[in-house]
Short mmCIF file of C-alpha atoms in Angstrom, two decimals:
data_model
loop_
_atom_site.label_atom_id
_atom_site.label_comp_id
_atom_site.label_asym_id
_atom_site.label_seq_id
_atom_site.Cartn_x
_atom_site.Cartn_y
_atom_site.Cartn_z
CA MET A 9 82.41 116.89 8.70
CA THR A 10 82.69 115.37 4.59
CA ASP A 11 81.45 112.38 3.59
CA GLU A 12 79.08 112.19 6.34
CA GLY A 13 78.27 115.46 6.66
CA PHE A 14 77.90 115.88 3.46
CA MET A 15 74.74 113.62 2.64
CA LEU A 16 73.03 114.94 6.24
CA ALA A 17 73.29 118.01 4.50
CA ASN A 18 71.24 116.82 1.72
CA TYR A 19 69.07 115.60 4.04
CA GLN A 20 68.58 118.36 6.31
CA GLN A 21 67.04 120.59 2.53
CA PHE A 22 65.97 118.49 1.07
CA PHE A 23 62.32 119.01 1.32
CA HIS A 24 63.45 122.59 3.12
CA HIS A 25 65.51 124.18 0.25
CA PRO A 26 65.56 121.47 -2.48
CA GLU A 27 67.62 123.90 -5.05
CA SER A 28 70.64 124.78 -2.62
CA VAL A 29 71.72 120.95 -2.47
CA GLY A 30 70.39 120.54 -6.26
CA TYR A 31 73.94 119.39 -7.08
CA SER A 32 73.13 116.30 -5.07
CA PHE A 33 69.76 115.01 -6.95
CA VAL A 34 71.85 112.55 -8.57
CA TYR A 35 71.67 110.70 -5.27
CA TYR A 36 67.62 111.72 -5.33
CA LEU A 37 66.51 108.45 -4.03
CA THR A 38 68.35 108.13 -0.92
CA CYS A 39 68.14 111.48 -0.63
CA PHE A 40 64.05 111.27 -0.34
CA PHE A 41 64.99 108.94 2.57
CA GLY A 42 67.21 110.57 4.47
CA GLY A 43 64.68 113.24 3.77
CA ILE A 44 61.75 111.87 5.50
CA TRP A 45 63.66 109.87 8.51
CA ASN A 46 65.19 113.60 9.05
CA GLU A 47 61.75 115.22 9.14
CA ILE A 48 60.46 113.05 11.61
CA PHE A 49 63.37 111.73 13.96
CA GLY A 50 65.65 115.29 12.86
CA PHE A 51 66.00 115.77 16.62
CA ALA A 52 68.12 112.95 16.89
CA GLY A 53 70.49 114.76 14.57
CA ASN A 54 73.35 112.24 13.20
CA TYR A 55 73.14 109.34 16.04
CA GLY A 56 69.42 109.13 14.38
CA PHE A 57 71.14 108.54 10.72
CA ARG A 58 73.47 106.40 12.31
CA VAL A 59 70.19 104.45 14.08
CA PHE A 60 68.75 104.24 10.38
CA ASN A 61 71.97 102.87 8.45
CA ALA A 62 72.17 100.46 11.40
CA LEU A 63 68.85 99.45 11.09
CA ILE A 64 69.47 98.45 7.10
CA ILE A 65 72.24 97.06 8.04
CA VAL A 66 70.38 94.35 10.13
CA MET A 67 67.25 93.86 7.35
CA SER A 68 70.08 93.04 5.45
CA TYR A 69 70.97 90.18 7.41
CA ILE A 70 68.25 89.21 7.82
CA ILE A 71 67.27 88.76 4.13
CA ILE A 72 70.67 87.36 3.88
CA CYS A 73 69.85 84.78 5.95
CA LYS A 74 66.22 83.92 4.32
CA ILE A 75 68.60 83.21 0.88
CA LEU A 76 70.74 81.27 2.72
CA LYS A 77 67.83 79.38 4.36
CA ASP A 78 68.24 75.53 3.25
CA TYR A 79 71.58 75.95 4.91
CA HIS A 80 70.47 76.54 8.36
CA SER A 81 73.10 74.64 9.68
CA TYR A 82 75.55 77.06 9.46
CA ARG A 83 74.37 80.00 10.75
CA TRP A 84 77.59 80.35 11.90
CA TRP A 85 79.19 81.28 8.40
CA ILE A 86 76.43 82.90 7.20
CA PHE A 87 77.07 85.24 10.88
CA LEU A 88 80.93 85.30 10.12
CA GLY A 89 80.58 86.61 7.00
CA PHE A 90 78.51 89.12 8.17
CA VAL A 91 80.40 90.30 10.00
CA VAL A 92 83.63 90.52 7.72
CA VAL A 93 81.20 92.69 6.02
CA VAL A 94 80.26 95.32 8.77
CA PHE A 95 83.90 95.71 9.77
CA GLY A 96 84.84 95.57 6.04
CA MET A 97 82.84 98.72 4.53
CA ASN A 98 83.90 100.71 7.44
CA VAL A 99 87.93 100.29 7.11
CA ASP A 100 88.06 103.51 4.94
CA HIS A 101 85.39 105.66 5.62
CA GLY A 102 84.48 104.55 9.15
CA THR A 103 80.90 104.43 10.49
CA LEU A 104 78.77 106.28 8.42
CA SER A 105 75.24 107.82 8.73
CA PHE A 106 73.05 106.80 5.88
CA HIS A 107 74.80 106.81 3.28
CA TYR A 108 74.05 105.70 -0.62
CA TYR A 109 76.77 103.30 -0.02
CA THR A 110 74.81 101.25 2.56
CA PHE A 111 71.48 101.81 0.68
CA ASN A 112 72.54 100.72 -2.60
CA ALA A 113 74.04 97.77 -0.96
CA PHE A 114 70.73 96.44 1.15
CA ASN A 115 68.40 97.45 -2.06
CA SER A 116 70.83 94.98 -3.70
CA VAL A 117 70.14 92.21 -1.20
CA VAL A 118 66.33 92.64 -1.75
CA ILE A 119 66.98 92.39 -5.58
CA THR A 120 68.74 89.16 -5.21
CA TYR A 121 66.49 87.80 -2.66
CA LEU A 122 63.37 88.45 -5.36
CA LEU A 123 64.95 87.51 -8.35
CA TYR A 124 66.78 83.95 -6.75
CA SER A 125 62.87 83.24 -5.22
CA GLY A 126 61.01 83.90 -8.22
CA LEU A 127 63.30 82.83 -11.10
CA LEU A 128 63.45 79.54 -9.27
CA ASN A 129 60.06 78.96 -8.35
CA ASN A 130 58.10 80.97 -11.08
CA LYS A 131 56.92 83.49 -9.51
CA MET A 132 56.21 86.50 -11.16
CA THR A 133 55.15 89.05 -8.71
CA SER A 134 58.74 88.90 -7.35
CA ILE A 135 60.51 89.13 -10.34
CA PHE A 136 58.45 91.98 -11.30
CA CYS A 137 58.98 93.00 -7.90
CA ALA A 138 62.88 92.83 -8.04
CA CYS A 139 63.32 95.00 -11.90
CA ALA A 140 60.60 97.26 -10.13
CA LEU A 141 63.31 97.64 -7.59
CA ILE A 142 66.52 97.74 -10.08
CA GLY A 143 64.63 100.49 -12.06
CA ALA A 144 64.22 102.78 -8.98
CA ASN A 145 67.55 102.35 -7.54
CA MET A 146 69.51 103.74 -10.12
CA PHE A 147 67.43 107.16 -8.46
CA SER A 148 69.37 106.19 -5.65
CA ARG A 149 73.10 106.59 -7.35
CA ILE A 150 73.27 107.09 -11.65
CA PRO A 151 75.89 104.68 -11.89
CA SER A 152 73.44 101.42 -10.19
CA LEU A 153 72.08 101.59 -13.44
CA SER A 154 74.46 99.06 -14.65
CA LEU A 155 72.32 96.29 -12.80
CA ILE A 156 69.71 97.08 -15.50
CA VAL A 157 71.24 93.59 -16.91
CA ILE A 158 71.39 91.35 -14.35
CA PRO A 159 67.91 90.22 -14.65
CA PHE A 160 68.34 89.52 -17.88
CA ALA A 161 70.84 87.50 -18.06
CA LEU A 162 69.18 85.18 -15.05
CA SER A 163 66.65 84.98 -17.12
CA PHE A 164 68.68 83.31 -19.75
CA ILE A 165 71.12 81.11 -17.23
CA VAL A 166 67.71 79.58 -16.26
CA TYR A 167 66.32 78.91 -19.60
CA LEU A 168 69.40 77.03 -20.50
CA TYR A 169 68.30 74.79 -17.61
CA ARG A 170 65.02 74.23 -18.51
CA LYS A 171 64.71 74.33 -22.04
CA SER A 172 60.58 74.45 -22.93
CA LEU A 173 60.19 74.30 -19.68
CA PHE A 174 61.05 78.13 -19.45
CA ASN A 175 59.53 80.79 -21.40
CA TRP A 176 61.95 83.40 -21.81
CA LYS A 177 60.37 85.69 -23.94
CA ARG A 178 56.98 86.52 -21.06
CA VAL A 179 59.86 86.63 -18.34
CA CYS A 180 62.11 89.35 -19.94
CA PHE A 181 58.78 90.88 -20.78
CA ILE A 182 57.98 90.84 -17.01
CA GLU A 183 61.11 92.36 -16.73
CA LEU A 184 60.95 95.51 -18.74
CA CYS A 185 57.95 96.25 -17.31
CA GLY A 186 59.26 96.44 -13.84
CA ILE A 187 62.20 98.27 -14.82
CA SER A 188 59.58 100.88 -16.05
CA VAL A 189 57.19 100.56 -14.10
CA GLY A 190 60.35 101.43 -11.19
CA PHE A 191 61.56 104.15 -13.53
CA LEU A 192 58.36 106.18 -14.23
CA LEU A 193 57.71 105.81 -10.58
CA ILE A 194 60.50 107.37 -9.20
CA ILE A 195 60.21 110.38 -11.90
CA GLY A 196 56.61 110.29 -10.87
CA LEU A 197 58.16 111.29 -7.58
CA ILE A 198 60.14 114.54 -9.16
CA TYR A 199 57.11 115.55 -10.46
CA LEU A 200 55.13 115.87 -7.55
CA LEU A 201 57.21 117.33 -5.52
CA GLY A 202 58.42 119.81 -8.48
CA HIS A 203 61.92 118.84 -8.56
CA GLN A 204 62.16 118.17 -11.96
CA SER A 205 64.31 121.02 -12.84
CA ILE A 206 66.31 121.15 -10.53
CA PHE A 207 67.06 117.17 -10.68
CA LEU A 208 68.01 117.63 -14.52
CA HIS A 209 70.22 120.78 -13.89
CA SER A 210 72.09 118.02 -11.22
CA ILE A 211 72.33 115.41 -14.28
CA LYS A 212 73.60 118.48 -16.42
CA VAL A 213 76.51 119.48 -14.00
CA ASN A 214 77.18 115.77 -13.88
CA ILE A 215 77.86 114.97 -17.03
CA LEU A 216 79.93 117.95 -17.42
CA LEU A 217 81.89 116.30 -13.79
CA ALA A 218 81.93 113.48 -15.94
CA SER A 219 83.91 115.31 -19.20
CA HIS A 220 86.43 116.79 -16.92
CA SER A 221 89.75 114.65 -17.60
CA VAL A 222 90.69 116.10 -14.13
CA SER A 223 88.48 114.68 -11.94
CA THR A 224 88.52 111.18 -10.22
CA ASN A 225 85.22 111.32 -11.59
CA SER A 226 85.49 111.68 -15.38
CA LEU A 227 83.99 108.69 -16.87
CA GLY A 228 87.85 107.80 -18.94
CA SER A 229 89.31 107.50 -15.37
CA MET A 230 86.64 106.24 -13.63
CA PHE A 231 86.51 103.12 -16.11
CA ILE A 232 90.18 102.67 -16.37
CA GLN A 233 90.71 102.96 -12.50
CA TYR A 234 87.75 99.96 -12.34
CA VAL A 235 89.33 97.66 -14.96
CA ILE A 236 92.96 98.00 -13.39
CA ASN A 237 91.36 97.01 -9.94
CA TYR A 238 90.20 94.09 -11.31
CA LEU A 239 93.09 93.18 -13.26
CA TYR A 240 94.51 93.00 -9.76
CA VAL A 241 91.81 91.07 -8.51
CA LEU A 242 92.40 88.36 -11.61
CA LEU A 243 96.08 89.02 -10.75
CA PHE A 244 95.68 88.12 -6.99
CA MET A 245 93.40 85.01 -8.10
CA LEU A 246 96.24 83.56 -9.83
CA ILE A 247 98.29 83.94 -7.09
CA LEU A 248 95.74 82.46 -4.40
CA VAL A 249 95.32 79.30 -6.50
CA ALA A 250 99.00 79.18 -7.34
CA PHE A 251 98.92 78.90 -2.82
CA ILE A 252 96.48 76.51 -2.70
CA TRP A 253 97.32 74.32 -5.31
CA CYS A 254 101.17 74.80 -3.42
CA TYR A 255 100.19 73.47 -0.35
CA GLY A 256 97.54 70.69 -1.18
CA LYS A 257 100.51 69.34 -3.11
CA TYR A 258 103.29 70.03 -0.63
CA PHE A 259 102.66 71.18 2.77
CA ARG A 260 99.16 69.45 3.84
CA LYS A 261 100.34 65.94 5.07
CA ASN A 262 102.87 68.41 6.74
CA SER A 263 101.69 69.65 10.34
CA LEU A 264 104.51 72.07 10.62
CA LEU A 265 104.70 73.44 7.07
CA LYS A 266 101.34 73.42 7.32
CA ILE A 267 101.33 75.88 10.05
CA LEU A 268 104.31 77.55 8.28
CA PHE A 269 102.16 78.29 5.26
CA VAL A 270 99.43 79.39 6.63
CA GLY A 271 101.43 81.82 9.36
CA VAL A 272 102.68 83.37 5.56
CA PHE A 273 99.39 83.99 4.03
CA LEU A 274 98.02 85.52 7.14
CA PHE A 275 101.05 87.77 7.05
CA VAL A 276 100.42 88.62 3.94
CA LEU A 277 96.98 89.34 4.61
CA TYR A 278 97.48 91.81 7.41
CA ARG A 279 100.19 93.17 5.62
CA LEU A 280 97.97 94.10 2.80
CA ASN A 281 95.21 95.71 4.38
CA TYR A 282 97.49 98.13 6.35
CA SER A 283 99.99 99.39 3.45
CA HIS A 284 97.99 99.46 0.78
CA MET A 285 94.20 101.38 0.20
CA LEU A 286 92.91 99.24 -2.06
CA GLY A 287 94.92 95.34 -1.48
CA ARG A 288 92.21 94.92 1.29
CA MET A 289 90.01 94.68 -1.49
CA TYR A 290 91.78 93.58 -4.20
CA LEU A 291 92.52 90.23 -1.77
CA LEU A 292 89.45 89.60 -0.34
CA VAL A 293 87.50 90.28 -4.18
CA ALA A 294 89.59 87.36 -5.43
CA LEU A 295 89.25 85.32 -2.30
CA LEU A 296 85.91 85.27 -2.47
CA TYR A 297 85.95 85.00 -6.10
CA VAL A 298 88.06 81.76 -6.45
CA CYS A 299 85.97 80.14 -3.79
CA LEU A 300 82.87 80.74 -5.56
CA LEU A 301 83.95 80.34 -9.30
CA TYR A 302 84.94 76.89 -7.24
CA VAL A 303 81.53 75.53 -6.14
CA MET A 304 79.86 76.62 -9.37
CA TRP A 305 82.13 74.61 -11.41
CA LYS A 306 81.70 71.52 -9.17
CA LYS A 307 78.21 72.01 -8.68
CA ARG A 308 77.03 73.45 -12.81
CA ARG A 309 74.56 71.40 -12.47
CA ASN A 310 72.54 72.63 -9.70
CA GLU A 311 70.40 75.55 -11.20
CA ARG A 312 69.85 76.88 -7.54
CA ILE A 313 73.54 77.39 -6.94
CA ILE A 314 74.68 78.71 -10.47
CA VAL A 315 71.11 80.78 -10.29
CA LEU A 316 72.15 82.20 -6.61
CA CYS A 317 75.94 82.49 -6.86
CA SER A 318 75.50 84.15 -10.94
CA ILE A 319 73.36 87.32 -8.99
CA LEU A 320 76.05 87.85 -6.39
CA LEU A 321 78.68 87.67 -8.91
CA ALA A 322 77.11 89.53 -11.73
CA VAL A 323 76.04 92.32 -8.18
CA SER A 324 79.67 93.00 -7.03
CA LEU A 325 81.09 93.12 -10.62
CA LEU A 326 78.30 95.78 -11.35
CA LEU A 327 78.05 98.08 -8.40
CA PRO A 328 81.51 100.03 -8.64
CA LEU A 329 80.69 100.65 -12.13
CA GLY A 330 80.72 104.26 -11.98
CA SER A 331 82.41 104.85 -8.88
CA ASP A 332 85.69 106.87 -8.19
CA TRP A 333 87.86 103.98 -6.56
CA GLY A 334 86.25 101.65 -7.72
CA ILE A 335 86.30 98.82 -5.22
CA GLY A 336 88.26 100.95 -3.45
CA ASN A 337 84.65 102.58 -2.71
CA MET A 338 81.33 100.86 -3.24
CA GLY A 339 83.77 97.18 -4.35
CA ALA A 340 82.94 96.42 0.34
CA TYR A 341 79.12 97.40 0.09
CA SER A 342 78.92 95.08 -3.48
CA ILE A 343 79.34 92.35 -1.45
CA TRP A 344 76.90 91.77 1.10
CA GLY A 345 75.31 89.07 -0.28
CA LEU A 346 78.85 87.16 -1.85
CA VAL A 347 80.35 86.90 1.46
CA PRO A 348 78.15 84.50 3.79
CA THR A 349 77.29 83.14 0.81
CA THR A 350 80.95 82.18 -0.47
CA LEU A 351 81.02 80.93 3.19
CA VAL A 352 78.25 78.87 3.18
CA LEU A 353 79.03 77.27 0.47
CA THR A 354 82.73 76.44 0.42
CA ALA A 355 82.07 75.04 3.50
CA LYS A 356 78.96 72.77 2.37
CA ASP A 357 81.26 71.78 -0.61
CA ILE A 358 84.27 71.82 2.25
CA ASP A 359 82.42 69.07 4.52
CA SER A 360 81.30 66.55 1.47
CA SER A 361 85.02 66.41 0.23
CA LYS A 362 87.55 64.33 1.65
CA ASP A 363 89.61 66.93 3.22
CA ARG A 364 86.76 68.32 5.46
CA SER A 365 89.31 69.15 8.36
CA ASN A 366 92.04 70.72 6.94
CA TYR A 367 90.41 73.28 4.29
CA LYS A 368 87.50 74.28 6.33
CA ASN A 369 89.33 75.12 9.49
CA ILE A 370 91.56 77.23 7.19
CA LEU A 371 89.09 79.16 5.20
CA ALA A 372 87.81 79.88 8.85
CA ILE A 373 91.17 80.37 10.89
CA VAL A 374 90.88 83.54 7.54
CA PHE A 375 87.81 84.51 8.07
CA VAL A 376 88.10 85.02 11.61
CA PHE A 377 91.35 86.96 11.15
CA LEU A 378 90.23 89.18 8.53
CA ALA A 379 87.59 90.04 10.44
CA LEU A 380 90.02 91.01 13.64
CA VAL A 381 92.13 93.18 11.18
CA TYR A 382 89.61 95.12 9.98
CA PHE A 383 88.08 95.61 13.76
CA LYS A 384 91.35 96.05 14.49
CA HIS A 385 91.61 99.16 11.63
CA ASN A 386 88.50 100.26 12.72
CA VAL A 387 89.26 101.15 15.90
CA ARG A 388 92.41 102.60 15.09
CA ILE A 389 91.60 104.96 12.10
CA CYS A 390 89.37 107.93 12.19
CA PHE A 391 88.30 108.91 8.65
CA ARG A 392 89.44 112.17 8.12
CA ASP A 393 90.06 112.83 11.74
CA ASP A 394 93.88 112.44 12.79
CA GLY A 395 94.59 109.79 15.57
CA PRO A 396 92.92 106.36 17.14
CA ARG A 397 89.77 106.27 17.96
CA TRP A 398 90.67 106.30 21.95
CA GLU A 399 91.60 109.77 21.43
CA LYS A 400 88.19 111.04 21.01
CA ASN A 401 86.89 112.00 23.92
CA TYR A 402 85.13 115.53 23.49
CA HIS A 403 81.55 115.41 22.44
CA MET A 404 80.77 118.90 21.02
CA MET A 405 77.94 120.90 21.79
CA SER A 406 75.98 120.91 18.79
CA SER A 407 72.35 118.40 19.62
CA SER A 408 73.42 117.13 15.78
CA TYR A 409 76.59 115.20 16.25
CA ALA A 410 75.41 114.74 19.86
CA SER A 411 76.58 111.40 18.98
CA VAL A 412 80.43 112.02 17.63
CA LEU A 413 83.52 112.01 19.62
CA THR A 414 86.64 113.71 18.62
CA SER A 415 89.78 115.45 19.96
CA VAL A 416 89.47 118.59 22.24
CA GLN A 417 91.37 120.64 19.79
CA ARG A 418 89.10 119.94 16.81
CA GLY A 419 85.88 120.39 18.85
CA GLU A 420 86.72 123.30 21.31
CA GLU A 421 87.57 124.98 17.47
CA LEU A 422 84.35 123.61 15.97
CA ASP A 423 82.43 124.97 18.86
CA SER A 424 83.40 128.39 18.63
CA LEU A 425 82.74 127.92 15.48
CA LEU A 426 79.03 126.71 15.42
CA SER A 427 78.83 129.77 18.31
CA PHE A 428 79.52 132.30 16.13
CA CYS A 429 78.02 131.66 13.75
CA SER A 430 74.77 130.93 15.59
CA LYS A 431 75.33 134.65 16.90
CA THR A 432 75.87 136.15 13.25
CA ILE A 433 74.13 133.84 10.55
CA LYS A 434 70.60 133.83 10.45
CA ALA A 435 68.35 130.76 9.91
CA ASP A 436 67.03 131.76 6.16
CA GLU A 437 70.83 133.15 5.18
CA ARG A 438 72.71 131.21 2.79
CA VAL A 439 76.16 130.33 3.39
CA PHE A 440 78.88 129.60 1.28
CA ILE A 441 81.60 127.13 2.81
CA PHE A 442 84.92 126.40 1.11
CA PRO A 443 86.47 124.07 0.92
CA SER A 444 85.64 120.66 2.03
CA MET A 445 83.70 121.33 5.58
CA PRO A 446 79.51 120.40 4.55
CA GLY A 447 79.30 119.43 8.15
CA ILE A 448 79.10 122.61 8.92
CA HIS A 449 76.08 123.33 7.60
CA TYR A 450 74.04 120.03 8.79
CA LEU A 451 75.73 121.78 12.85
CA SER A 452 74.71 124.89 11.82
CA SER A 453 71.05 124.86 9.91
CA SER A 454 72.51 127.11 6.92
CA ILE A 455 71.63 126.61 3.54
CA PRO A 456 74.27 125.82 0.89
CA TYR A 457 74.51 128.70 -0.97
CA ALA A 458 76.10 127.14 -4.44
CA TYR A 459 73.91 124.70 -5.34
CA CYS A 460 76.14 122.30 -3.58
CA SER A 461 77.05 121.86 0.20
CA TRP A 462 80.51 119.97 -0.68
CA PRO A 463 81.39 123.22 -3.66
CA MET A 464 84.63 120.51 -4.63
CA CYS A 465 82.59 118.11 -5.82
CA TYR A 466 82.35 120.47 -8.75
CA SER A 467 85.12 120.43 -11.67
CA THR A 468 86.65 123.57 -12.52
CA ALA A 469 84.43 124.59 -14.90
CA SER A 470 80.95 123.29 -13.20
CA PHE A 471 82.13 125.59 -10.23
CA GLU A 472 82.98 128.86 -11.74
CA ILE A 473 79.49 128.23 -14.22
CA GLU A 474 77.48 127.60 -10.98
CA LEU A 475 78.88 130.17 -8.90
CA ASP A 476 78.02 132.59 -11.63
CA ARG A 477 74.62 131.29 -11.53
CA ALA A 478 74.50 131.94 -8.18
CA LYS A 479 75.52 135.61 -8.50
CA GLN A 480 73.00 135.52 -10.36
CA GLU A 481 70.16 134.65 -8.51
CA LEU A 482 70.76 135.31 -5.19
CA GLY A 483 73.58 137.79 -5.03
CA LEU A 484 77.04 137.81 -2.84
CA ALA A 485 77.16 135.22 0.16
CA PRO A 486 75.73 136.75 2.99
CA PHE A 487 78.91 135.07 4.28
CA VAL A 488 81.68 132.55 3.68
CA ILE A 489 83.09 129.93 5.74
CA SER A 490 86.89 129.29 4.47
CA LEU A 491 89.70 126.41 6.10
CA ASN A 492 92.78 129.19 6.39
CA HIS A 493 95.21 126.64 4.87
CA PHE A 494 94.61 124.72 1.48
CA ASP A 495 96.50 121.68 0.30
CA ILE A 496 96.51 122.88 -3.15
CA GLN A 497 98.94 120.54 -4.60
CA ASN A 498 97.57 117.43 -3.56
CA ASP A 499 93.48 118.80 -5.08
CA GLN A 500 92.93 117.19 -8.32
CA HIS A 501 90.98 120.67 -8.32
CA LYS A 502 93.17 122.81 -8.54
CA GLY A 503 91.40 125.30 -10.19
CA ASN A 504 88.38 126.01 -7.64
CA TYR A 505 90.64 127.23 -5.51
CA HIS A 506 91.27 129.97 -8.35
CA VAL A 507 88.19 130.55 -8.75
CA PHE A 508 87.31 130.61 -4.70
CA ASP A 509 90.22 133.55 -4.37
CA GLU A 510 88.49 135.28 -7.09
CA TYR A 511 85.27 135.36 -5.63
CA MET A 512 86.33 136.35 -2.67
CA ARG A 513 87.93 139.63 -3.71
CA ASN A 514 84.73 141.63 -2.23
CA TYR A 515 84.48 140.23 1.04
CA HIS A 516 86.57 141.09 4.22
CA LYS A 517 87.15 138.84 7.20
CA ILE A 518 84.89 139.30 10.66
CA TRP A 519 86.31 136.20 12.63
CA SER A 520 88.81 133.70 12.75
CA SER A 521 90.52 131.16 14.32
CA VAL A 522 93.08 128.55 14.07
CA HIS A 523 91.78 126.52 11.12
CA TYR A 524 89.07 128.52 10.17
CA SER A 525 87.47 131.60 8.97
CA VAL A 526 84.49 133.09 8.44
CA TRP A 527 83.64 136.33 5.93
CA ARG A 528 81.30 138.91 4.64
CA PRO A 529 80.78 141.30 1.67
CA GLN A 530 82.93 144.91 1.85
CA ASN A 531 80.12 146.85 1.92
CA VAL A 532 78.19 145.33 4.75
CA ASN A 533 79.07 146.55 8.78
CA LYS A 534 80.41 143.47 10.40
#
């Protein structure tokens, strides 16, 4: 109903009523491809978008295998790494449909492949295409513009290895041209579709949101969260290094102590995944960084390994920038290439050392255990739908959500709401849904009222402005759908509820259930 429904409603209206989802134009490229998929395969509903998401994941795996083609004998490690990625990214949000999370992750994998092959083999076309994708990708999620620094930094690293054999200035010029072309292509697309005014207004609204000190989407809040995230990662890295040192010095030669040590480590790993929302990512990222930096230090004279590791490390550090929970949101999607690559390089390095059996077996045990823990969490938890997955056995009547199972009580209540809406609300009428139920727009094919399918995305100031704008341009919303009970005390946008209450003075209730109500303006008969 929330994150997934928000993007599905955007795709549904992108080509038909783009102004109604104007807020989401900060994800313009994601909405564009989602909108195209909806036009072609919209009949498949949410299931179709999950197939789209699965295709992107499979394509990412294929590209990662191409990047690591020189390590074919370690293909099991590549597969294990990607299993950890797939299960790990679903822990917090569950299995999402096509989303800017996975779209950015896929783009970062493609960028890694093109940059890696282009810089090492002097393929200017590959470098240009990688940079064009970086320039375009910022329109899939605006904070992704942070990836711009990667090609220039990588070119400098290659220059340090090759010196006079590498024309750094020429390559940087090609990279700059590529980024500019990618940027201008999307700007041209926006103008071609006549979306320029909607896009600019979306940027303006999101700048207002970023300046709102209470919101987790404010620049200050996001930066502080990002810094805190990586301070924790650094702390976990130090603890892991101490653990590894203790193991090598005191436990490695004693089988009983070795088993005890690994058991304690796995227990800590398990507890972190269930006791703290971000603990899972802190430990995983710290473990990856310790292994990757160790390999980079040992192979510091190997240009190919240093270039590949530097790209993946930069992506994992830069992509979470601008996310309200830092690595808690984008973190799991910024390491798609990092996890399998780190596993492969670490396993290969262990094979070349004297202690191959001890450390390699422990590495395999830890990551297989991680995959199982993530899988268990996926089965046990449903995002914003209380109770384990095995209790979700109700198929909703809406064909748009045919692939989604929920509890009987929740499903029947939503079906009742949608049945009433289908009889009462016309296809071309706008509906104001408050506070956090954008999925109902998608299920009912209704048009969002306040230029956003999820009004709680707005800061209080921007929400008030957009509601006033809607009243002036569209009049009062013909219908309002709201929750009957609000958890105002635990919401960061408390002011939005007061703005909503003020707006609802001219409405009366025409339908109600345990959790939902439908309203109409008072001067309109039931």
